[in-house]
XYZ file of C-alpha atoms in Angstrom:
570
model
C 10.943 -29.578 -87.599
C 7.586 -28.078 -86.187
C 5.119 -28.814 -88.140
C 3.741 -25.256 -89.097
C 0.698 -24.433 -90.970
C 1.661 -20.773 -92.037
C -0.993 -18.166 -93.341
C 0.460 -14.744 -94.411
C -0.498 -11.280 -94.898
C 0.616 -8.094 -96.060
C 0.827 -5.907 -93.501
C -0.581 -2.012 -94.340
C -0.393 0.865 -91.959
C -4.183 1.322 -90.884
C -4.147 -2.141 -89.504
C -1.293 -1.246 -87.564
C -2.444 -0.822 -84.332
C -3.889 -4.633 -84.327
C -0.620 -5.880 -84.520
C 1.178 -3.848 -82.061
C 0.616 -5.613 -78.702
C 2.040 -8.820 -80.802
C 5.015 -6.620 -82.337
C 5.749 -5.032 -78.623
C 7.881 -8.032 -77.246
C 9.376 -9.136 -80.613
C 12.862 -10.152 -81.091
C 15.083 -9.756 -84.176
C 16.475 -13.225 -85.489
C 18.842 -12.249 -87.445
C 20.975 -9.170 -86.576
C 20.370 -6.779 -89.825
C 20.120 -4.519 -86.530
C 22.121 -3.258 -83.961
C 19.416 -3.798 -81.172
C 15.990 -5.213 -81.387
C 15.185 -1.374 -80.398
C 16.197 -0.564 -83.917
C 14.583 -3.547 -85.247
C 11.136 -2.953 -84.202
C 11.777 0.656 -84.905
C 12.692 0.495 -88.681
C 9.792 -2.435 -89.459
C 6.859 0.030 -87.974
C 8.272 2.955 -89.991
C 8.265 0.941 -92.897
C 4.920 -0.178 -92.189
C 2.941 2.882 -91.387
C 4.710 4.295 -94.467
C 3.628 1.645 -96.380
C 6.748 1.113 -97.656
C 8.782 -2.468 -98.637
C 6.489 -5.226 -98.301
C 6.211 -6.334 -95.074
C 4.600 -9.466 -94.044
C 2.897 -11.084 -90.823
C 2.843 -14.524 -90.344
C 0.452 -16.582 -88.307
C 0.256 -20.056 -86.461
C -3.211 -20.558 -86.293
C -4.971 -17.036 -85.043
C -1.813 -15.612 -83.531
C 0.891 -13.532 -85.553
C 4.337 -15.077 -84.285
C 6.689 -13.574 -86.939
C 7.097 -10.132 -89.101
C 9.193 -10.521 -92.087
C 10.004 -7.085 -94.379
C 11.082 -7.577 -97.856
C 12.899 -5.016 -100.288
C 14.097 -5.423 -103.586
C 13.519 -9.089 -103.670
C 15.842 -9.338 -100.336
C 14.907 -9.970 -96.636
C 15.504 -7.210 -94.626
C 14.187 -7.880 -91.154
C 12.834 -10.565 -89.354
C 11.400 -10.532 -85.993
C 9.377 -13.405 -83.242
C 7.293 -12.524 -80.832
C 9.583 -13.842 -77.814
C 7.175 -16.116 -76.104
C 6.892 -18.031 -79.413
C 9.734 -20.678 -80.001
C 10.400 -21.495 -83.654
C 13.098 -23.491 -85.204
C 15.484 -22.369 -87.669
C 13.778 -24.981 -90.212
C 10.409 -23.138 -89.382
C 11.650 -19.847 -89.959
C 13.928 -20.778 -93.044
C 10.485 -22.582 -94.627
C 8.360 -19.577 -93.872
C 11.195 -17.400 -95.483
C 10.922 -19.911 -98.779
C 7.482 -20.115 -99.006
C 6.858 -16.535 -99.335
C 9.680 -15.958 -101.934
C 8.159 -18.978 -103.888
C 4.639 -17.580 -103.820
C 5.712 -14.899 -106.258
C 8.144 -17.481 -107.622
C 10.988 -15.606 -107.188
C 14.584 -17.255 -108.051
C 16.324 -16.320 -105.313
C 16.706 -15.374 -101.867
C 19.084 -12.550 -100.389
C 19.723 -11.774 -96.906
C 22.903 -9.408 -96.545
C 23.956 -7.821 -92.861
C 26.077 -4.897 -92.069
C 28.751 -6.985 -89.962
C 29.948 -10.067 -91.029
C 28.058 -12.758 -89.745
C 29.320 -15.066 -86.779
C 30.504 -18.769 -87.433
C 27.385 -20.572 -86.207
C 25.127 -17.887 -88.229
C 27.174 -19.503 -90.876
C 26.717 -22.856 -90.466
C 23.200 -22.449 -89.723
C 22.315 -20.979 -93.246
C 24.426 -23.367 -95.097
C 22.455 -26.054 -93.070
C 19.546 -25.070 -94.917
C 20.939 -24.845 -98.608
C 22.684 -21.060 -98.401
C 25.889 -19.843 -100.181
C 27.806 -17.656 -97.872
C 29.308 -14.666 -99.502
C 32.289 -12.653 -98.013
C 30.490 -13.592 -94.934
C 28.134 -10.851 -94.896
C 25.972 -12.162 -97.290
C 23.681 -15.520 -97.862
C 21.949 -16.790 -100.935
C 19.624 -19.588 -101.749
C 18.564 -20.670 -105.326
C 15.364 -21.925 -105.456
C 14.066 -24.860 -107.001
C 10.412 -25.747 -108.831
C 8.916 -28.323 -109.757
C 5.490 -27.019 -110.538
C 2.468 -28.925 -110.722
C -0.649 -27.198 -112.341
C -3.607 -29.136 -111.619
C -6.904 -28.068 -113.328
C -9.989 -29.304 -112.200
C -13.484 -30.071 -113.969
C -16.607 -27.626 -114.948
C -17.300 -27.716 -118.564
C -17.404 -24.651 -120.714
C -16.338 -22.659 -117.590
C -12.901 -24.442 -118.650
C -12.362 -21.633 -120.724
C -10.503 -19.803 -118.102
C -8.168 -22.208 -117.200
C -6.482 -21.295 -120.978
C -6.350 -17.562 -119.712
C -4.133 -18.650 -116.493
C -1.846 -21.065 -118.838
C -1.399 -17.482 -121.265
C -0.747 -15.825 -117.605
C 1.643 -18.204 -117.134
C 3.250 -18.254 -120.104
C 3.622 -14.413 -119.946
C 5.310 -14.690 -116.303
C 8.169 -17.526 -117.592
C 6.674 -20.012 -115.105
C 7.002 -23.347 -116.033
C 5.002 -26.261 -115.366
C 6.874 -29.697 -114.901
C 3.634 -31.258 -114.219
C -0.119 -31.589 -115.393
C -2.944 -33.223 -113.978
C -6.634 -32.546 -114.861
C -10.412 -33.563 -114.417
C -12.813 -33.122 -117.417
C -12.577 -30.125 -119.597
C -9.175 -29.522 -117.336
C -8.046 -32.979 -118.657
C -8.891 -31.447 -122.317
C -7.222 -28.336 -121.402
C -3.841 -30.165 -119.960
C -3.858 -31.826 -123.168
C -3.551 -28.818 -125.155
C -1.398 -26.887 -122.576
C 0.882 -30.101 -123.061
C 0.418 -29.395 -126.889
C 2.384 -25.730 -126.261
C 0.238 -24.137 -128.960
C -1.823 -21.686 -127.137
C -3.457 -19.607 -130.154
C -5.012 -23.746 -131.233
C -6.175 -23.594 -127.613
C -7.572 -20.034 -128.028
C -8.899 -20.611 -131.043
C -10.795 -23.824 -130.207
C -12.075 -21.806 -127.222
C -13.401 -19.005 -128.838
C -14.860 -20.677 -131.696
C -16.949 -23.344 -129.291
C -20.289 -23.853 -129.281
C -22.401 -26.914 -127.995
C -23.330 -28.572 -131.019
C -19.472 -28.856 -131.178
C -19.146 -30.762 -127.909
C -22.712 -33.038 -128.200
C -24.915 -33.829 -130.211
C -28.597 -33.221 -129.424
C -31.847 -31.372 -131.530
C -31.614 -27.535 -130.853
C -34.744 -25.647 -130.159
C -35.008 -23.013 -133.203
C -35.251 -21.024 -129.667
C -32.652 -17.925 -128.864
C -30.356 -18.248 -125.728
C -29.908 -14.759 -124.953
C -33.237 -14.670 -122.875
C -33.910 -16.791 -119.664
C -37.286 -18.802 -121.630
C -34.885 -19.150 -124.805
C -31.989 -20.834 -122.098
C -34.684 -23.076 -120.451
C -36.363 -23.942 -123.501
C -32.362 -25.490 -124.690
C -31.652 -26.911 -121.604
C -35.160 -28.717 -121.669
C -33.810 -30.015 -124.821
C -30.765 -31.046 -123.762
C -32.735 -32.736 -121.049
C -34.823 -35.102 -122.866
C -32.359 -36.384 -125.312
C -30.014 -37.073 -122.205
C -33.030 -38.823 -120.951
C -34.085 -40.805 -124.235
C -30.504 -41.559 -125.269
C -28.947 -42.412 -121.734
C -26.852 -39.654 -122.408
C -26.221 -37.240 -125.369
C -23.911 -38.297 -128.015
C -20.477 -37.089 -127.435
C -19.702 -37.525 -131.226
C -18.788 -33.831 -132.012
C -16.847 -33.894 -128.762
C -14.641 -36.981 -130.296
C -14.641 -35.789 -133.663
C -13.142 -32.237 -132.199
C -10.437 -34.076 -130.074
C -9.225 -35.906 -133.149
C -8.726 -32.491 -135.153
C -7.338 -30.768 -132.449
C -5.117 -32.576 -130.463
C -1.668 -33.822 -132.072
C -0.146 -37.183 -130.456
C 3.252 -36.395 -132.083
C 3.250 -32.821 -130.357
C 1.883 -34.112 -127.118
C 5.231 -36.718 -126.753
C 7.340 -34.205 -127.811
C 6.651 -32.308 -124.429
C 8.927 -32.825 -121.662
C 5.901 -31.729 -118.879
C 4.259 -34.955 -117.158
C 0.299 -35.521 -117.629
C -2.245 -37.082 -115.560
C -5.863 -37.237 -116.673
C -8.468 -39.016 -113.937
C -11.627 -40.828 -115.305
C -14.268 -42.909 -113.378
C -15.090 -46.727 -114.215
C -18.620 -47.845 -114.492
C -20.138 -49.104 -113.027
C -18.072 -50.190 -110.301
C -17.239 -46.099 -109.475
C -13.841 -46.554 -108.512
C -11.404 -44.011 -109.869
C -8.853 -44.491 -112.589
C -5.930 -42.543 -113.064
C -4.014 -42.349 -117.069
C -0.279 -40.874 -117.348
C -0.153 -39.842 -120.963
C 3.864 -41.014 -121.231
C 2.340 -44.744 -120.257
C -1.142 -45.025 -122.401
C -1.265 -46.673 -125.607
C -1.017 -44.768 -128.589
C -4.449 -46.083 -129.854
C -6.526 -45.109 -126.399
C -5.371 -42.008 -125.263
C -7.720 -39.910 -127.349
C -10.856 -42.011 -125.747
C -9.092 -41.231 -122.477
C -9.605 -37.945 -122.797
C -13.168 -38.381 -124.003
C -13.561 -40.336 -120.712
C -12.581 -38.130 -118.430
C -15.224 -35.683 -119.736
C -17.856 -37.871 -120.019
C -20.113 -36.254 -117.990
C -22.823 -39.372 -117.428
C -25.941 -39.367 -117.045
C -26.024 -35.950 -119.452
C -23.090 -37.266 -121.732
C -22.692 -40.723 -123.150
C -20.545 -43.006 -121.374
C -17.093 -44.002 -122.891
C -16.284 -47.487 -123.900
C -12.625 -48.382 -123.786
C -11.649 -51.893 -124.485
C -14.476 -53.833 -122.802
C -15.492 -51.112 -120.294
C -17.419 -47.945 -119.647
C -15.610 -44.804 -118.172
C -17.272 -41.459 -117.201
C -15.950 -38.189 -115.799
C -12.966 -37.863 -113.428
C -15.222 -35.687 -111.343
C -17.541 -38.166 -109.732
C -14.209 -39.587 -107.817
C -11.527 -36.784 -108.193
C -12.639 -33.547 -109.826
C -9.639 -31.669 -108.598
C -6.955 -34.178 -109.050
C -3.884 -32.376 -106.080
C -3.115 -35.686 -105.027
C -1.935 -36.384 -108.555
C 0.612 -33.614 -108.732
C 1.593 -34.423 -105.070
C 2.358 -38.040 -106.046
C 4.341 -37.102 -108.988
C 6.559 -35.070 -107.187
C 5.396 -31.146 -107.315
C 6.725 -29.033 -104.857
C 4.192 -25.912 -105.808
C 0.853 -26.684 -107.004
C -1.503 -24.524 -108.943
C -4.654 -24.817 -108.487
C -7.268 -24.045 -111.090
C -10.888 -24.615 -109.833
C -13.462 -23.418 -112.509
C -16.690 -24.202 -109.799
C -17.552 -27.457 -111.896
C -19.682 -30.553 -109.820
C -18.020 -32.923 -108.663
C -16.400 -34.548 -105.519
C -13.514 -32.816 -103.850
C -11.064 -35.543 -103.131
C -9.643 -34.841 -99.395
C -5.818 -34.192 -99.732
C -3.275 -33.642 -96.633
C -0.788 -30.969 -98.384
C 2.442 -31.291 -96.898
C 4.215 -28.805 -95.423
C 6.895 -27.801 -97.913
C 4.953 -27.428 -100.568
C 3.382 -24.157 -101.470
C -0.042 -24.484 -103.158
C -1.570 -21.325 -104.776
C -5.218 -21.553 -105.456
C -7.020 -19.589 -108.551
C -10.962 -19.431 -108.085
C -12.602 -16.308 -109.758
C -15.201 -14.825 -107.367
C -17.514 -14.342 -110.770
C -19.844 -17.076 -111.719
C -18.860 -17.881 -115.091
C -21.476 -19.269 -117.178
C -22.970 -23.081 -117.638
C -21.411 -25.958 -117.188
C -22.531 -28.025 -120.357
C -23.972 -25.022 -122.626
C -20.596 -23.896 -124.854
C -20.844 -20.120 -126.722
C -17.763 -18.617 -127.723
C -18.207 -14.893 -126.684
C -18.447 -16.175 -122.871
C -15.650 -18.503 -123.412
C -13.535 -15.395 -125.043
C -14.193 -13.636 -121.496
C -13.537 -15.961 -119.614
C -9.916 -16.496 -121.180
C -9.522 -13.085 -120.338
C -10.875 -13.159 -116.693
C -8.298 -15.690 -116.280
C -5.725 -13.916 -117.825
C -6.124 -11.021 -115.366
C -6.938 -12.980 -112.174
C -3.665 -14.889 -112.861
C -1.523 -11.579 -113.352
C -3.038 -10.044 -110.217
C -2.655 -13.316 -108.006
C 0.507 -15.144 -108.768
C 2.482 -11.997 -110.883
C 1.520 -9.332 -108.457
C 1.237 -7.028 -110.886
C -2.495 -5.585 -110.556
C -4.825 -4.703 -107.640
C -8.903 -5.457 -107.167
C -10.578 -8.100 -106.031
C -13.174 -8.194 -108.505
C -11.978 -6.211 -111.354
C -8.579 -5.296 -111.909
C -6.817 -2.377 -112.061
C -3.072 -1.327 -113.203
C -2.287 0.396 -110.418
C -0.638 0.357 -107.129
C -1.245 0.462 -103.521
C -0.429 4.016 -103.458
C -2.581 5.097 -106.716
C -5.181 3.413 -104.980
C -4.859 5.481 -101.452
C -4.188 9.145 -103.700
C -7.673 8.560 -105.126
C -9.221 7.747 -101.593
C -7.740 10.600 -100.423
C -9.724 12.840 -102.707
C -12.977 10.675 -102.246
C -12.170 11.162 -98.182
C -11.833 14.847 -98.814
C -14.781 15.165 -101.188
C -17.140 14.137 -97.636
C -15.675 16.215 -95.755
C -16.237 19.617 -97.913
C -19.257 18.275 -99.123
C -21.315 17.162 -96.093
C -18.359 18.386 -93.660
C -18.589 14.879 -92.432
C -14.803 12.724 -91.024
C -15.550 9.686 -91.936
C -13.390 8.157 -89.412
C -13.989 9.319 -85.940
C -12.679 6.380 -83.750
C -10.719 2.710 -84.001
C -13.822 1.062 -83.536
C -15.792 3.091 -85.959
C -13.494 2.254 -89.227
C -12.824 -1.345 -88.095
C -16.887 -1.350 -87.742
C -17.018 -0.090 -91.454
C -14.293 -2.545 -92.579
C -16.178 -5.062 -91.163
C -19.296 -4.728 -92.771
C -17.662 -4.094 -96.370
C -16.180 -7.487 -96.014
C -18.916 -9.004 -95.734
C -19.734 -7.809 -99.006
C -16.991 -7.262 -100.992
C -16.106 -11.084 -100.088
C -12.161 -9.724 -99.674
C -10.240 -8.174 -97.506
C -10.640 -4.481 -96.844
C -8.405 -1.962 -95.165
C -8.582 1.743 -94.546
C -6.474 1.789 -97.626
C -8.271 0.472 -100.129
C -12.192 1.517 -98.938
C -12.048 3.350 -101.913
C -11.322 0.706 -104.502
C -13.683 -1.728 -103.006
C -16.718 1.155 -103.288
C -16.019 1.581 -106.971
C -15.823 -2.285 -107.913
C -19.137 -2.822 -105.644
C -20.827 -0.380 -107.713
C -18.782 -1.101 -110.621
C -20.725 -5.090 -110.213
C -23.958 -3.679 -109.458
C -24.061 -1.588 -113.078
C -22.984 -4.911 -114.651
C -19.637 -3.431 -116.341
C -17.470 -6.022 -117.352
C -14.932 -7.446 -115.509
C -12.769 -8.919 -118.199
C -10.493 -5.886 -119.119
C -7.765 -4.392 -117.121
C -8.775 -0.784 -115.962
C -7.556 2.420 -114.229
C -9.477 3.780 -111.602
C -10.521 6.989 -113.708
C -11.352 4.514 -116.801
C -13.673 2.731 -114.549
C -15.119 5.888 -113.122
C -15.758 7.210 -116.775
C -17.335 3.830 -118.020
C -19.754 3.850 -114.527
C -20.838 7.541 -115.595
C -21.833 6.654 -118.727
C -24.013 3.174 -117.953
C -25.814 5.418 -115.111
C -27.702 6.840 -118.498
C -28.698 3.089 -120.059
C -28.856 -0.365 -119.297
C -26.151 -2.716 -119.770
C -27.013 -5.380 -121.915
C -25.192 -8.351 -120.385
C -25.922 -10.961 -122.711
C -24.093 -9.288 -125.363
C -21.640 -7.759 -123.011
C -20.073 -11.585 -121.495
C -21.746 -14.157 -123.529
C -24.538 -16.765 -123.081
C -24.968 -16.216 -119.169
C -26.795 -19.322 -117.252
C -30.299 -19.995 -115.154
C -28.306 -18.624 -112.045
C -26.856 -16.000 -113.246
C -30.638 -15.087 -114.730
C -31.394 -15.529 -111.194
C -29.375 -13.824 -109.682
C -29.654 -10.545 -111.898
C -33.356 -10.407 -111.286
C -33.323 -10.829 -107.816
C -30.663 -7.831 -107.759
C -32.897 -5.740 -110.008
C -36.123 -6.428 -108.328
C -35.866 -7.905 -105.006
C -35.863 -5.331 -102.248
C -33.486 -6.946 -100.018
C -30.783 -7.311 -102.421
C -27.623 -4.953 -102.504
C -28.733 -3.207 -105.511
C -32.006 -2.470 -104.701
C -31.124 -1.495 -101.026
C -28.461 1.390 -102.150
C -31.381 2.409 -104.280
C -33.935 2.963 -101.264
C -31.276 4.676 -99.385
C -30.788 6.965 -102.255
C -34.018 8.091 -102.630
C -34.553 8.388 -98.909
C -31.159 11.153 -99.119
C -32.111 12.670 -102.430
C -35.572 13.493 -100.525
C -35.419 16.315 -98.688
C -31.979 18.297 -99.669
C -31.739 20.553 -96.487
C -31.361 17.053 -94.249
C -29.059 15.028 -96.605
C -26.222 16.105 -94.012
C -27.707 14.953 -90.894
C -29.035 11.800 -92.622
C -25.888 10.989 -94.314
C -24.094 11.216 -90.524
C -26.844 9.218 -88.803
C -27.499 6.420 -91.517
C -23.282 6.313 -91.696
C -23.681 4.910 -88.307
C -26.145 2.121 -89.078
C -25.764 1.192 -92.558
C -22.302 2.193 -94.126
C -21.767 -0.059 -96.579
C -24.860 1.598 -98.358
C -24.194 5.016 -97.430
C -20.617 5.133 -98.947
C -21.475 3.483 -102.061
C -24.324 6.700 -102.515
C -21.155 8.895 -101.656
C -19.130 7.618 -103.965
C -21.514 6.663 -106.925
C -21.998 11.468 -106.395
C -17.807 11.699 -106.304
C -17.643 9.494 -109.485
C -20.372 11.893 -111.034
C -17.812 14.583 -109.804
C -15.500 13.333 -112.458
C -12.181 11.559 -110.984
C -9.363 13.665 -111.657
C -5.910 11.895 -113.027
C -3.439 12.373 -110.366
């Protein structure tokens, strides 16, 4: 078999016309058709109806095959013709998007019974063949979640385990870095209100031990003036005490519970002072040491104290292996999830091999400090991980950076209205050529940090200016709840502190430089604003000129006056 590194993507009907010299000269594989004709036929209607789900597929920058999928069956596949693929290539494509939502199963079932060698070619690669019309595979996991290091931003990684949980997807293996070694420990536990609990009851004189400036942390001198403290005793001690940290591992975690579980566990720590990397499995430590392993792994030196075992020192996982794949990989995972909470460390190079699907969970939000605990941020960030898991791997929500309970089609009825709102308004199409919406598309991106389509402009306006009001993003919204909550915080200031929890220096950072810097988003859409609201008579004209040259601020004025509208329920 080829190898085949495959990168897909829903396919929606604005984008349509990118894909069509590709889709011209395409070939059905299978025959669910009786021509290719038909083939191509059916998969553009469904398509540009936005109907099904209907995928591309790429090797490397070129789309080579279009796969539609109803009802958890395939429905049509077609090549482009010049492209030769084997039937392991296409049958491994076909798996690895059916095991990206973790599905059970895969269907394929034709209108005439299917021809000997069709046949033999599915139950080649591991199909039943029923009344010879139909084919089905059961699929088999053996899931490796693999969480990686960064501190009190670990929090989330508890939200995608109660994601998880909620979605019936089981985890055969653990391995984890740091606070993801902690957090593998109690996902290994099962208990997931202890894990909650500890989570949002945390604070950092619970992890280490160090004198507290009688200082507040919910301004950026009260945050410096702590982390200076932190600082010196790091410095003066060779590292803060990890004491509480110990003292909290030995209340929370249970050894009985732990070899009860069936799920295997890797932790990774780092041996001083030779560096060199050590890997634990739970199922082979001694009972007496596996509590300092875990203290090890999250021994973040110089801050933290180093971690004696027997007659050695051991610090965190992350200075050799923060994001421990290989792990999984070695212990025999065939999907890995991926939990990266943004916390220092080296990246270990990994080659992924080809059969096994690997689903990566990275919030686009910062997400506090690394080795400054408060429970209220921790609380959100269970939350944030919660949703982010639910949209990404259950499929059940939209957004990008919030998230919304609604579909694709929700999302395109309320850009209708915002389309139509320009038009009486200012009498202005937004979209007068190909070049001028993929222009616009382009420039969101950039932005927005996502992809963005002429179907979902709409949604990516209100979350930019959703994030520029500071709402939070750790509740699961309707477009019109959004709206209503963005109506209200245009009259006051959102307190963020209090909203998500101790917030860090760059976060501090980066909110001032939104809220005074004139270059920033923020302040930009502001400038713009004033420059429209300035002379009423000419707010057309400049609304169609400045479109032209600076859309992504231009829209988000447009919509931030539709919102004010009121958005209607459908």
């Amino acid at each position: 078999m080829e190898v085949f590194v495959m990168r897909s993507e829903r396919m929606v009907a604005s984008e349509w016309k990118i894909f069509s010299k590709y889709f011209s000269g395409s070939i059905q594989l299978l025959p669910f058709y009786e021509t290719h004709t038909l083939a191509r036929q059916v998969f553009s209607s469904k398509v540009r109806a936005n109907s099904d789900t209907s995928y591309v597929i790429y090797r490397g920058k070129v789309p080579c095959l279009f796969i539609t999928i109803t009802a958890g069956q395939v429905t049509n596949i077609l090549a482009q013709e010049t492209i030769q693929l084997s039937w392991g290539t296409i049958f491994l494509v076909v798996d690895k998007l059916f095991k990206q939502n973790f599905q059970p199963t895969i269907s394929f079932t034709f209108p005439q019974a299917l021809t000997i060698h069709l046949q033999e070619v599915f139950l080649k690669h591991g199909y039943k063949v029923i009344e010879n019309k139909s084919v089905r595979k059961d699929l088999a996991y053996h899931t490796g979640l693999i969480l990686g290091g960064g501190g009190a931003r670990g929090a989330y990684q508890i939200g995608v385990w109660q994601a998880l949980k909620e979605l019936n997807i089981s985890i055969e293996i653990i391995t984890g870095t740091s606070v993801g070694a902690l957090n593998g420990a109690l996902i290994l536990q099962g208990d997931f209100e202890v894990a909650k609990d500890m989570w949002e009851k945390i604070d950092t004189q619970k992890i280490l031990s160090f004198p507290t400036m009688d200082v507040s942390s919910e301004t950026l001198g009260g945050l410096m003036s702590q982390i200076g403290s932190f600082t010196r005793s790091a410095i003066q001690s060779n590292g803060v005490s990890t004491q509480p940290l110990k003292d909290l591992i030995q209340e929370t975690f249970s050894q009985e519970k732990m070899q009860q579980a069936a799920t295997d566990f890797y932790l990774v720590t780092t041996e001083l002072p030779s560096m060199q990397e050590k890997e634990i499995r739970f199922k082979s430590c001694h009972s007496d040491q596996w509590q300092s392993w875990l203290l090890a792994s999250a021994s973040f030196f110089p801050a933290m104290a180093a971690t004696k075992i027997a007659d050695k020192y051991y610090v965190d996982g992350g200075y050799r292996n923060n994001i421990p794949v290989d792990l999984a990989l070695s212990a025999g995972a065939t999907e890995c999830i991926i939990v990266d909470v943004k916390g220092p460390g080296i990246m270990k190079p990994v080659k992924i091999p080809t059969v096994v699907n690997c689903l990566n969970l990275q919030t686009p939000w910062t997400m506090g400090a690394v080795l400054l605990f408060d429970g209220i941020r921790s609380t959100r960030n269970i939350q944030l991980g919660y949703l982010e898991t639910m949209k990404t791997v259950g499929k059940k929500y939209t957004g990008y950076w919030y998230t919304f309970a609604e579909t694709l089609s929700d999302v395109t009825a309320f850009q209708q209205t915002f389309f139509a709102y320009i038009k009486e308004t200012y009498q202005i199409k937004l979209w007068n050529s190909m070049e001028q919406k993929n222009k616009i598309c382009k420039k969101l991106r950039r932005v927005y940090k996502d992809r963005v389509y002429t179907e979902n402009i709409g949604l990516v306006l209100i979350e930019l200016l959703a994030k520029s009001q500071e709402i939070s993003a750790y509740k699961l919204y309707t477009i019109k709840e959004l709206a209503s909550i963005m109506q209200q915080s245009e009259h006051g200031k959102t307190d963020l502190v209090k909203s998500i929890g101790m917030i860090s220096v760059q976060e501090w950072l980066k909110k001032y430089y939104e809220d005074y810097f004139l270059l920033s988003d923020k302040q930009q859409v502001s400038l713009v604003n004033e420059l429209l609201e300035s002379n009423e008579q000419e707010k057309p004209q400049r609304i169609a000129f400045l479109l032209e040259k600076i859309p992504v601020q231009v829209l988000q004025i447009l919509m931030r006056e539709f919102i004010k509208q009121g958005v209607k329920e459908k």
